[in-house]
Coordinates of C-alpha atoms and ligand atoms in Angstrom, one line a residue:
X1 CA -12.6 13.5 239.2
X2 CA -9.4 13.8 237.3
X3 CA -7.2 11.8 239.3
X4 CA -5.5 8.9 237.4
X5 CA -5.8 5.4 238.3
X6 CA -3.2 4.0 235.5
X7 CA 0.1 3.2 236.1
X8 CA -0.2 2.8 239.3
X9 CA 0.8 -0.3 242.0
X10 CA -1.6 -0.5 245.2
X11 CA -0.9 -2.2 247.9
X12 CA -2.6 -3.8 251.4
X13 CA -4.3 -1.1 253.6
X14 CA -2.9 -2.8 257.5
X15 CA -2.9 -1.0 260.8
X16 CA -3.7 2.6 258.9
X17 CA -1.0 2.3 256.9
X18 CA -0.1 1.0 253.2
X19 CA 2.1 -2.3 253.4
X20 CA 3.7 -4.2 250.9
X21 CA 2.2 -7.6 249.8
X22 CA 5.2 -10.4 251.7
X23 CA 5.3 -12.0 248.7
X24 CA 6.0 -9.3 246.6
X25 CA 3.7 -10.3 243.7
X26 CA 1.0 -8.4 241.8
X27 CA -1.9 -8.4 239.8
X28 CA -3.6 -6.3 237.2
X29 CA -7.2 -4.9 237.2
X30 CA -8.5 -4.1 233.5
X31 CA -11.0 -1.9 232.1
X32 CA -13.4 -3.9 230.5
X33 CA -14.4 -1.2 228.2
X34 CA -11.3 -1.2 226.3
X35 CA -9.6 -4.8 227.8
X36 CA -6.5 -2.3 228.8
X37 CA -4.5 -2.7 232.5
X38 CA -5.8 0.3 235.2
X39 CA -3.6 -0.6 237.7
X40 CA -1.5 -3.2 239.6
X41 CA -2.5 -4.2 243.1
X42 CA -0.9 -6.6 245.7
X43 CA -1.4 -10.6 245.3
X44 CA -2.3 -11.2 249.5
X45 CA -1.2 -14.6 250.5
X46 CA -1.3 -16.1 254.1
X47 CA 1.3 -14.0 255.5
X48 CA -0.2 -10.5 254.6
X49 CA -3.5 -12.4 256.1
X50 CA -1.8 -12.8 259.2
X51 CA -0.8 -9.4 259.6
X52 CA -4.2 -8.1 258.9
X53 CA -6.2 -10.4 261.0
X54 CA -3.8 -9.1 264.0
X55 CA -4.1 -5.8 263.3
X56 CA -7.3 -6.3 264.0
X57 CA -7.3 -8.2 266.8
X58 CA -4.9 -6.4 268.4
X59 CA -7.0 -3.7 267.7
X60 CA -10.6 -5.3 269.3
X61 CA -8.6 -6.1 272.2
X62 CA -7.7 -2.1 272.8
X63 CA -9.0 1.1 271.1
X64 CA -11.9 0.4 269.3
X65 CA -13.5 -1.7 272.2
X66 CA -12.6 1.4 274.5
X67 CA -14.7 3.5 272.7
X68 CA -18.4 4.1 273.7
X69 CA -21.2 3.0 270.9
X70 CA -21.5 7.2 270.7
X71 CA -18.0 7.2 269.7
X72 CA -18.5 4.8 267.2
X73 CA -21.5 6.1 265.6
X74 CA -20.1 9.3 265.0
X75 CA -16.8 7.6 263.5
X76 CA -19.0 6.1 261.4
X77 CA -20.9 9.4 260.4
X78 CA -17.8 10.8 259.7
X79 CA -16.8 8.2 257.5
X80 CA -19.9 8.9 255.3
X81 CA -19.4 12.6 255.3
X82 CA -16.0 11.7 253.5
X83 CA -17.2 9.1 251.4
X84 CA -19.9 11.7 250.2
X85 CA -17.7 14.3 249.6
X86 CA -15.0 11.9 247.5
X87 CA -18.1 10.4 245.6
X88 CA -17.2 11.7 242.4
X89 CA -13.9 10.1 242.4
X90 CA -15.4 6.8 244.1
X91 CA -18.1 7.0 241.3
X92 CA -15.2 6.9 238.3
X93 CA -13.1 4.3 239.7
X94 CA -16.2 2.0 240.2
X95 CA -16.9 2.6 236.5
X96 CA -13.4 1.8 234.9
X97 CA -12.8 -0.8 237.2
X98 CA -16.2 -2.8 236.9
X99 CA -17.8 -1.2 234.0
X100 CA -20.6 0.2 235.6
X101 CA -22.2 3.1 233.5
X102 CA -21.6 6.3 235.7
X103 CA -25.3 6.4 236.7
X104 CA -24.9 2.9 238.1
X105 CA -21.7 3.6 240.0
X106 CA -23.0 7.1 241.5
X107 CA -26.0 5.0 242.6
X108 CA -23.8 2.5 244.7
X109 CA -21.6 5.2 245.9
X110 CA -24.9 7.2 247.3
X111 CA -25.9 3.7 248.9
X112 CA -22.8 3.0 250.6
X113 CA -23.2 6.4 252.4
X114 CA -26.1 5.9 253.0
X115 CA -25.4 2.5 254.4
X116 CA -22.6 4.1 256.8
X117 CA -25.4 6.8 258.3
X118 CA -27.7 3.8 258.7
X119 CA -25.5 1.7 260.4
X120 CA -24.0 4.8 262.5
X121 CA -27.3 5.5 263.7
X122 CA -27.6 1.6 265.0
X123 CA -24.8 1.7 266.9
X124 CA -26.2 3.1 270.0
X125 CA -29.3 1.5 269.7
X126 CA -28.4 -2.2 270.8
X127 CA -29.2 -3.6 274.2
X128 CA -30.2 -6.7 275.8
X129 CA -33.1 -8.1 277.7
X130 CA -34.0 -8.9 281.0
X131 CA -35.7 -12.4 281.8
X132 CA -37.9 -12.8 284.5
X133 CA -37.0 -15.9 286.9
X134 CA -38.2 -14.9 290.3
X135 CA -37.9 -13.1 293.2
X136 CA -34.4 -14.2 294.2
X137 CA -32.9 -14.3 290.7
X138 CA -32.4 -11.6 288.2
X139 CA -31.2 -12.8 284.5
X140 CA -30.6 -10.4 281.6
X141 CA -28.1 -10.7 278.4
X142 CA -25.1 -8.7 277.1
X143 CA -25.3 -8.0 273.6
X144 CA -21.4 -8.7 272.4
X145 CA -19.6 -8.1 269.1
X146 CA -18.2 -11.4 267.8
X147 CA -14.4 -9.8 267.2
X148 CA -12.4 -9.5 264.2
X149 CA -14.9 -10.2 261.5
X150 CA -13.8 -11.1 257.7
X151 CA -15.5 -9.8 254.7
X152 CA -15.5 -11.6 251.2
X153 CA -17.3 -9.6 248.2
X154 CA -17.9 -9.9 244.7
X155 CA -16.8 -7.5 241.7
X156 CA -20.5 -6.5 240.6
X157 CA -20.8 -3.4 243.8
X158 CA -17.8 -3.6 244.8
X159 CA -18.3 -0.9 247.6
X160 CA -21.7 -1.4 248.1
X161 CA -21.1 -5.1 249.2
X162 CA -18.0 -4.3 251.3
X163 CA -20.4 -1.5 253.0
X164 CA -23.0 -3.7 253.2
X165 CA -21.2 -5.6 256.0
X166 CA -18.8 -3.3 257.1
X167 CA -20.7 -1.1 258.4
X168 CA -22.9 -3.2 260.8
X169 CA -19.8 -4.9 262.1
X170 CA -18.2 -2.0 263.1
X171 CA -21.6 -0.7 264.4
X172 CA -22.1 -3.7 266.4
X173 CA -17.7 -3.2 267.9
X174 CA -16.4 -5.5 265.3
X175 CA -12.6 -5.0 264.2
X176 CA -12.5 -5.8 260.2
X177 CA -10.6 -7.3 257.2
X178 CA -12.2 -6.7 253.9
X179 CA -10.6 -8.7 250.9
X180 CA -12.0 -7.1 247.7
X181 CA -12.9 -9.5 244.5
X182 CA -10.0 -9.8 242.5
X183 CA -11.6 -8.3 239.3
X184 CA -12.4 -4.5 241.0
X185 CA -10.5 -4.0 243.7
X186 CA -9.7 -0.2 243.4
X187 CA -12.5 1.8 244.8
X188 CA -12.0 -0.3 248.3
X189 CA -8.3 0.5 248.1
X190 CA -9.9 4.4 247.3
X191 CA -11.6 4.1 250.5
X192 CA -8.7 2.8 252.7
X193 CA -7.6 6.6 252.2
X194 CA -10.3 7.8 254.2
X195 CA -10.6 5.6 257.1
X196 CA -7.3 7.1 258.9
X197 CA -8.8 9.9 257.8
X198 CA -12.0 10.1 259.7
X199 CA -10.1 9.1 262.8
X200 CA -10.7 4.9 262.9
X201 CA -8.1 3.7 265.2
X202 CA -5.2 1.4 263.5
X203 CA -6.1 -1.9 262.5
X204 CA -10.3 -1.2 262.8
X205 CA -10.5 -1.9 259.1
X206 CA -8.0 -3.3 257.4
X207 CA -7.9 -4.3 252.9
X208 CA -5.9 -7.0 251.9
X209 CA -6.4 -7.9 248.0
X210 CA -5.6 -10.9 246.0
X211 CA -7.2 -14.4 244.8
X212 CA -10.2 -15.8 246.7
X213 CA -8.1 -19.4 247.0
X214 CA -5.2 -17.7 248.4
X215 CA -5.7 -14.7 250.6
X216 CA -9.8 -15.9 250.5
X217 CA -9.4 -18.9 251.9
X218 CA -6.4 -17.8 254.3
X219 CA -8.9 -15.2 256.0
X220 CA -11.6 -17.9 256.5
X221 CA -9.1 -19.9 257.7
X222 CA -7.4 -18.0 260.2
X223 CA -7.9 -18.9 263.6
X224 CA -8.7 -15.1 265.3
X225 CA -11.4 -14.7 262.5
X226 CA -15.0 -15.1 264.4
X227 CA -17.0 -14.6 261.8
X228 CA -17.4 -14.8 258.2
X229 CA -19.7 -12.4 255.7
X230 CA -19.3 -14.0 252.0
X231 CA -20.9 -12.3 249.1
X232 CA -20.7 -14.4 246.3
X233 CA -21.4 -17.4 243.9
X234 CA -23.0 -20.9 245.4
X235 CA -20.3 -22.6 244.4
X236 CA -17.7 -20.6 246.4
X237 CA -20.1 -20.8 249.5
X238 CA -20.2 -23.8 250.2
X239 CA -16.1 -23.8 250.3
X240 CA -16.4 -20.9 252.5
X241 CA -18.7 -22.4 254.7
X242 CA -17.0 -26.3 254.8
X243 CA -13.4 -23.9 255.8
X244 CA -15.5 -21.9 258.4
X245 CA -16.7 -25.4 259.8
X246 CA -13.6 -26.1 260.4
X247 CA -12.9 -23.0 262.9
X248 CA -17.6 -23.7 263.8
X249 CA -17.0 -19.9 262.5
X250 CA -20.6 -18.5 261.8
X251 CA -21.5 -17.5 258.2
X252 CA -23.5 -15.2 256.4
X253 CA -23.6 -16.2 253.3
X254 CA -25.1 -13.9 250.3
X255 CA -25.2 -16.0 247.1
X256 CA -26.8 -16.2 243.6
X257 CA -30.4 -16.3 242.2
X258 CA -32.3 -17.1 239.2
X259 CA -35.1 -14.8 240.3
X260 CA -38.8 -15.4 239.1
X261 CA -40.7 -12.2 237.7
X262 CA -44.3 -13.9 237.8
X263 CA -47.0 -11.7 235.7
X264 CA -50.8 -12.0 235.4
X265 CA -53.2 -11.4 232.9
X266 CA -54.6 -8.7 234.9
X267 CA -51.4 -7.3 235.5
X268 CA -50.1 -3.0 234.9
X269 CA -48.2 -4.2 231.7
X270 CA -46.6 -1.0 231.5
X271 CA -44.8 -1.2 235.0
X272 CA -43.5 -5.1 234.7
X273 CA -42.2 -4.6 231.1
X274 CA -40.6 -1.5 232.3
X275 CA -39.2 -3.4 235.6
X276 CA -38.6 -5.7 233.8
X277 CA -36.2 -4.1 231.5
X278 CA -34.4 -2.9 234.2
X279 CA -34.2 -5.7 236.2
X280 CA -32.6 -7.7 233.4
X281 CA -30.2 -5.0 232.0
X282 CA -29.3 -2.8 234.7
X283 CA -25.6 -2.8 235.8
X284 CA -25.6 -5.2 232.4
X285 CA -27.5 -8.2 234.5
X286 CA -24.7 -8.7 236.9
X287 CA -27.2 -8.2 240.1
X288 CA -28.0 -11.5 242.4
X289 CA -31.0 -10.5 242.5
X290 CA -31.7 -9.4 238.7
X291 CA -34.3 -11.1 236.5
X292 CA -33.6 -13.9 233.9
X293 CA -36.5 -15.6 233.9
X294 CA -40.0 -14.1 232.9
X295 CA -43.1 -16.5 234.1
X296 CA -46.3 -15.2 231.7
X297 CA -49.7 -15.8 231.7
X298 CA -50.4 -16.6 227.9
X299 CA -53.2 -13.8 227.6
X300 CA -50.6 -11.2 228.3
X301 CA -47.3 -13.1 226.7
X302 CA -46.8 -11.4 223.3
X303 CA -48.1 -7.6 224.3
X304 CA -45.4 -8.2 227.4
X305 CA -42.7 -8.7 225.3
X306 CA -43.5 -6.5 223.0
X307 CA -43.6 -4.2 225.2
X308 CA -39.4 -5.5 227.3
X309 CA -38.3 -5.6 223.8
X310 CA -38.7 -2.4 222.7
X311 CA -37.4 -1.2 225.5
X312 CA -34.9 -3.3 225.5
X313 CA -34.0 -1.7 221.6
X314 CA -33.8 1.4 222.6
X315 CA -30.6 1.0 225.3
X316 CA -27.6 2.6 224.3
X317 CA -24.3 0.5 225.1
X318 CA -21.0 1.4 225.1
X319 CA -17.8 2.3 227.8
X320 CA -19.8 3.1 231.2
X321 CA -17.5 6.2 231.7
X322 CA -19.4 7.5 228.8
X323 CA -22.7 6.9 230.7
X324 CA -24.8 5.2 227.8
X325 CA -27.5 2.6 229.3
X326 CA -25.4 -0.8 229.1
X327 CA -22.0 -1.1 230.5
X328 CA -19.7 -4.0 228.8
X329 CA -19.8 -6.9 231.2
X330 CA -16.8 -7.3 233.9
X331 CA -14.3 -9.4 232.4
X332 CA -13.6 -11.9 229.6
X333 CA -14.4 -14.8 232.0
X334 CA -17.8 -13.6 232.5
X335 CA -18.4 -12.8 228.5
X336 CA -17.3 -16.3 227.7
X337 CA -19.7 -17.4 230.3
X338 CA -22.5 -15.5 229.3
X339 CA -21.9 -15.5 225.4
X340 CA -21.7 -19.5 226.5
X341 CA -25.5 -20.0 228.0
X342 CA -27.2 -17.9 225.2
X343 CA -25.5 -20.4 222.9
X344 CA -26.6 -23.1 224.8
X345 CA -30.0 -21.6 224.8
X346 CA -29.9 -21.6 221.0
X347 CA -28.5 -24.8 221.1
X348 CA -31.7 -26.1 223.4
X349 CA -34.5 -24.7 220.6
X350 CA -35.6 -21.2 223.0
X351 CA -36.3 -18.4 220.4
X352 CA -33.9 -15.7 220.3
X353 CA -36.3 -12.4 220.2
X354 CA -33.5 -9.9 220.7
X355 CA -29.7 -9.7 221.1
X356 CA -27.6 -12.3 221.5
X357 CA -24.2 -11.4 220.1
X358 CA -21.5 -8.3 220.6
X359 CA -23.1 -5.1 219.2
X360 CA -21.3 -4.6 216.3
X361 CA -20.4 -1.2 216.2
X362 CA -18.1 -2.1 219.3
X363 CA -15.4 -4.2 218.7
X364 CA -12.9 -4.4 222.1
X365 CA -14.4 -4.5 225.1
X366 CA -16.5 -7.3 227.1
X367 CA -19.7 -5.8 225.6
X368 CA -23.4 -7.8 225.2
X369 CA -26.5 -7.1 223.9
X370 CA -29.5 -7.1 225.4
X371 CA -30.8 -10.5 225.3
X372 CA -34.5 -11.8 225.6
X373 CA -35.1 -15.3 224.9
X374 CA -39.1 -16.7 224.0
X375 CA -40.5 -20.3 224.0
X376 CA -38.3 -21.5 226.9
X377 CA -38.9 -24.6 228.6
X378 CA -38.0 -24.5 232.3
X379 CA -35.7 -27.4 231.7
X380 CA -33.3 -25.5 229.7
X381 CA -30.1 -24.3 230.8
X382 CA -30.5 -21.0 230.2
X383 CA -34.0 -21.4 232.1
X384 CA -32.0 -22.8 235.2
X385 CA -28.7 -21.3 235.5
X386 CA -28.0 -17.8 236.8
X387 CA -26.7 -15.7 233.9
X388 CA -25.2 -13.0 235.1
X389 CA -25.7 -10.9 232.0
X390 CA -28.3 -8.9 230.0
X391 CA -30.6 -12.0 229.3
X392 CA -33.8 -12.7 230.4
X393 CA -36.1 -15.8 228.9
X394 CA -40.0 -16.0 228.5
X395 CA -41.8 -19.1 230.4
X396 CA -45.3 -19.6 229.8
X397 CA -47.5 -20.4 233.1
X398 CA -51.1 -21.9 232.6
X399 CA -52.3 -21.2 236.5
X400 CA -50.5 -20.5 239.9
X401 CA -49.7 -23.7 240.6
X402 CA -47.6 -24.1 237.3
X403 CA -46.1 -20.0 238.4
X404 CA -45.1 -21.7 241.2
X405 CA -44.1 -24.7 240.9
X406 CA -41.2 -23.1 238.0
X407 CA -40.7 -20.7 240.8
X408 CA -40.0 -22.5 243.3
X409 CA -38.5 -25.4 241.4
X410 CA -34.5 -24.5 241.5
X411 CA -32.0 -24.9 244.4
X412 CA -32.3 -20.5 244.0
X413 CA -34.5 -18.6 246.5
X414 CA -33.0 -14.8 246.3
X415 CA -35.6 -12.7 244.9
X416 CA -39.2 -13.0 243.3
X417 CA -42.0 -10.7 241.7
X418 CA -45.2 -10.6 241.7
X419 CA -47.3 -8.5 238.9
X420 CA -50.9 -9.1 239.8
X421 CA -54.1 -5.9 240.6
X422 CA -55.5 -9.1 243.1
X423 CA -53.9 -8.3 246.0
X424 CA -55.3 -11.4 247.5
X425 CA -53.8 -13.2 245.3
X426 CA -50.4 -11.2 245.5
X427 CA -50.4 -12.0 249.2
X428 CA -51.3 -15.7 248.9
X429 CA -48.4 -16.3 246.3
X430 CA -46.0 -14.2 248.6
X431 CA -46.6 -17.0 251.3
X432 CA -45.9 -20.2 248.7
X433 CA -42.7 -18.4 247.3
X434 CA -39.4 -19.8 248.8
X435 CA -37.5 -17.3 248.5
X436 CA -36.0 -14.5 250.8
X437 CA -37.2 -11.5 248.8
X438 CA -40.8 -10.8 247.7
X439 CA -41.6 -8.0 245.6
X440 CA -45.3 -6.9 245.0
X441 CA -45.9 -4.8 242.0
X442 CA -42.6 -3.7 242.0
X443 CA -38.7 -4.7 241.6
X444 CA -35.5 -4.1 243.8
X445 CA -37.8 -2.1 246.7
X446 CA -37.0 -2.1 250.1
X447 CA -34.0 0.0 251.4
X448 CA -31.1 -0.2 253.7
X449 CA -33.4 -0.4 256.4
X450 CA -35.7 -3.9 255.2
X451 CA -33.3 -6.8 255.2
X452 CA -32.3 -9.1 252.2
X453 CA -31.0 -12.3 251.7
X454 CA -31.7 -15.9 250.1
X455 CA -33.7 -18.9 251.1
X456 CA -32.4 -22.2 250.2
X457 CA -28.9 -22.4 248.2
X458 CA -29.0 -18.5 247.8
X459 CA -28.0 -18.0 251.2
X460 CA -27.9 -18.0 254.9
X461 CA -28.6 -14.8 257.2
X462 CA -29.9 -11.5 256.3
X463 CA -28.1 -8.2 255.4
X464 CA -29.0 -4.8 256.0
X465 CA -31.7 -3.2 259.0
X466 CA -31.1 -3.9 262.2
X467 CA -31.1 -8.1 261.1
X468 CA -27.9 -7.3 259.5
X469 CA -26.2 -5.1 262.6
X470 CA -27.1 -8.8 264.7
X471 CA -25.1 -10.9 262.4
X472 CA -22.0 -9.2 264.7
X473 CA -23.2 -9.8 267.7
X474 CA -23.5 -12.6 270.2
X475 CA -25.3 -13.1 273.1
X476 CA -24.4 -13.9 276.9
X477 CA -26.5 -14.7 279.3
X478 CA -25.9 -13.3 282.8
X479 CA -27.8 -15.0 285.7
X480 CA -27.8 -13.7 288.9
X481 CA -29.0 -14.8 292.6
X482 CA -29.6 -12.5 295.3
Ligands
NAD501 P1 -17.2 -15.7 243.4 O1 -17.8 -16.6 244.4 O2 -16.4 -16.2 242.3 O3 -16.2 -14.7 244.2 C1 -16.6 -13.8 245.3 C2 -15.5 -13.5 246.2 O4 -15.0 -14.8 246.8 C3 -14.3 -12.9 245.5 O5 -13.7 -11.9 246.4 C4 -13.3 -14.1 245.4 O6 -11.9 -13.7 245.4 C5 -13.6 -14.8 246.7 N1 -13.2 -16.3 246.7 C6 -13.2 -17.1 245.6 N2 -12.8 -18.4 246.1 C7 -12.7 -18.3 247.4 C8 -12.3 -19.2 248.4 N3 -12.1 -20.5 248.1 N4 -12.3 -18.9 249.7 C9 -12.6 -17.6 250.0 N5 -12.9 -16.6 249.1 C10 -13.0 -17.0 247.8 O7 -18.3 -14.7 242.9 P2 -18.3 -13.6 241.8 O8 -18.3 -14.3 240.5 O9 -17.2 -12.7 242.1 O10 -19.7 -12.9 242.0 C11 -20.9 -13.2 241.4 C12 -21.8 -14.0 242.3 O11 -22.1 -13.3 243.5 C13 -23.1 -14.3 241.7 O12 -23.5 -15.6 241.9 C14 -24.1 -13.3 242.4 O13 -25.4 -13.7 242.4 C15 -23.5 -13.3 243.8 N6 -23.9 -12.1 244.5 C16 -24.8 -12.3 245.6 C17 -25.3 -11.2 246.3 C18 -26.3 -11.3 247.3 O14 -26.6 -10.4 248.0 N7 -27.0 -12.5 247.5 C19 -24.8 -9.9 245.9 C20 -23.9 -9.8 244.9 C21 -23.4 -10.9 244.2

């Protein structure tokens, strides 16, 4: 702790070394506690692209492909050792840079780590098969990382995405270029530090910041890119993915939700409303796969809400540094936006049970207040659209075929609950959900060993366990007479 992030001008992390943006033009990151600059860091155009991407090819093509999978898993380790040991400082620049309350960064930071060991331990675990085709022939396949790989993530973990698929493709012998989201860019500029550090050969990993249509859609674009990991909105997906057709790049694409928290009469009331309260305000509802949308059985309705809303009362929320419950949200775009669906939500007739506006004892800073929303009709916006924020609104369901049919009934398929003591019916729901995420009893479970990802227009491919470790690797078939 203690180091200062103001006043200072960052710029791309290429070939182990810092290098100037070719451009020579920057942009500002704000703290969206107090809506003052933190820091300046380099606006990346094609050019700086360039000189990533062949960093890292140059660098696939030599060191890192000499190395053994051993070699790489304990580069790896090493990387997490130092990540862990610089967590407190990773921890604070997460929080003024995103919001985050301190809790919520330390959280990510302890998952990226624990990411890295994961991922570390994979590496030397990845073979091929054999294929029986008779006596005279003997056919088996290579496993073979793709090459230099491009990362694209989102502002809401911004190390905890970048981890997320960094990790496997260098696991699997990938060569990297990470571009950060444009809103928090500092704790992957933070972690450039270390990678020279632990010993990664030049150009292994390489950062290059700036705007998702400029040095974005240059790394899509650019021709030694092999494949693409994009963690982000629906809309910016399918750009990614029409540019990466363009190159028949594969994607995995990690998008948005609107994600269905389905409870029973017979449900532990207790446990959803408290799962529920997290699910909708942790990290201030900027999760893909947080809750907005509350599907109730009308024997349990009022006692559930009850229940989320006083909860939901007694969150503090103020500047995450000074670790109350509820950050502000990341930036003024995304308070417009979400101050914009609860008013259309009013607008639409939904009853506002809690929340709604800017707390009033804070009056700079992107902060909301926890929002819950009653008596919403599934056609609403704010029944449809993902938030993003604190907000979550109360659907009534009359049976399971009405639970899922609102379930089911959006282009989304990230992430659905069920609250039910029937475990028959638990498990016959979890098979009629279309989405890529079930959780029983329970909300954000699983680890970095269980993969995630969406189903329909929330994504393509999984992430995490050893799904997410494949995503870098292809497959060649070697057949052999004798
Ligand atoms: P976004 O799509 O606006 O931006 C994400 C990243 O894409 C940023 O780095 C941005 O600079 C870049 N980008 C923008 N335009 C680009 C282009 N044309 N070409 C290449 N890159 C481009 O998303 P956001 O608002 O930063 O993030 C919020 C969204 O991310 C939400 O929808 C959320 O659900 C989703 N998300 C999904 C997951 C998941 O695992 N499924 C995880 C976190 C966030």
């Amino acid at each position: 702790m203690g180091r200062s992030v103001a006043d200072i001008r960052h710029v791309n992390f290429i070939d182990n070394g810092w290098v100037q943006p070719a451009g020579g033009s920057f942009l500002v990151t704000v703290d969206p506690a107090t809506e003052e600059p933190l820091a300046e860091f380099a606006r990346s155009g094609a050019a700086d692209i360039d000189r990533a991407v062949q960093s890292a090819e140059r660098a696939f093509r030599s060191d890192w492909s000499r190395l053994t999978p051993g070699e790489r898993s304990r580069l790896l380790f090493g990387l997490a050792d130092l990540i862990a040991a610089d967590r407190d400082h990773l921890t604070r620049l997460e929080t003024l840079d995103v919001g985050k309350t301190l809790r919520d960064s330390l959280g990510d930071i302890d998952g990226v780590v624990a990411t890295l060991r994961f991922n570390a331990g994979a590496a030397d675990k990845l073979r091929g098969s054999t294929i029986p085709l008779g006596p005279d022939q003997i056919d088996f396949t290579v496993l073979e990382p793709l090459g230099v790989t491009a990362h694209i993530v989102p502002w809401n973990f911004p190390l905890g995405m970048a981890m997320r698929s960094l990790a496997p493709a260098l696991a699997a012998g990938c060569t990297c270029v990470l571009k950060p989201a444009e809103q928090s860019p500092l704790s992957a500029l933070a972690f450039a530090e270390l990678i020279a550090k632990t010993g990664f050969p030049p150009g292994v990993i390489n950062i290059v910041t700036g705007l998702g249509e400029e040095a974005g859609e240059a790394l899509v674009r650019h021709p030694l890119v092999r494949g693409i990991t994009f963690t982000g909105s629906v809309e910016t997906g399918r750009l990614v993915m029409a540019a990466a057709a363009q190159g028949i790049k594969p994607v995995v694409l990690e998008l948005g939700g609107k994600n269905p928290m389905i409870v029973f009469a017979d449900a532990d009331l207790e446990r959803a409303a408290a799962d529920a309260a997290m699910a909708s305000f942790e990290n201030c509802g900027q999760v893909c796969s947080s809750s907005s949308r509350y599907l109730l059985a009308a024997e349990i309705h009022d006692e559930f809400l009850e229940r989320l809303t006083a909860k939901a009362k007694a969150l503090s929320i103020g500047p995450g540094i000074d670790n109350h419950d509820l950050g502000p949200l990341v930036s003024a775009e995304q308070y417009d936006k979400v101050r914009g669906l609860i008013a259309a939500g009013q607008r639409d007739g939904a009853r506002l049970r809690l929340g709604g506006g800017r707390p009033s004892h804070l009056n700079r800073g992107y902060f909301v207040e926890p929002t819950i929303f009653d008596r919403v009709d599934p056609a609403m916006a704010v029944a449809r659209q993902e938030i993003f924020g604190p907000a979550g609104c109360a659907i009534d369901i009359a049976d399971e075929d009405e639970a899922m049919a609102i379930a089911n009934g959006l282009g989304y398929g990230l992430a659905a609950g069920i609250y039910t003591r029937d475990i028959s019916r638990a498990l016959r729901l979890m098979r009629r959900l279309d989405h890529g995420s079930v959780w029983i009893n329970g909300w954000w479970m699983g680890g970095v060993q269980a993969p995630t990802g969406g189903m329909k227009e929330s994504g393509i491919g999984r992430e995490r366990g050893m799904e997410g470790v494949h995503n870098y690797l292809q497959i060649k078939n070697v057949a052999v007479r004798f």
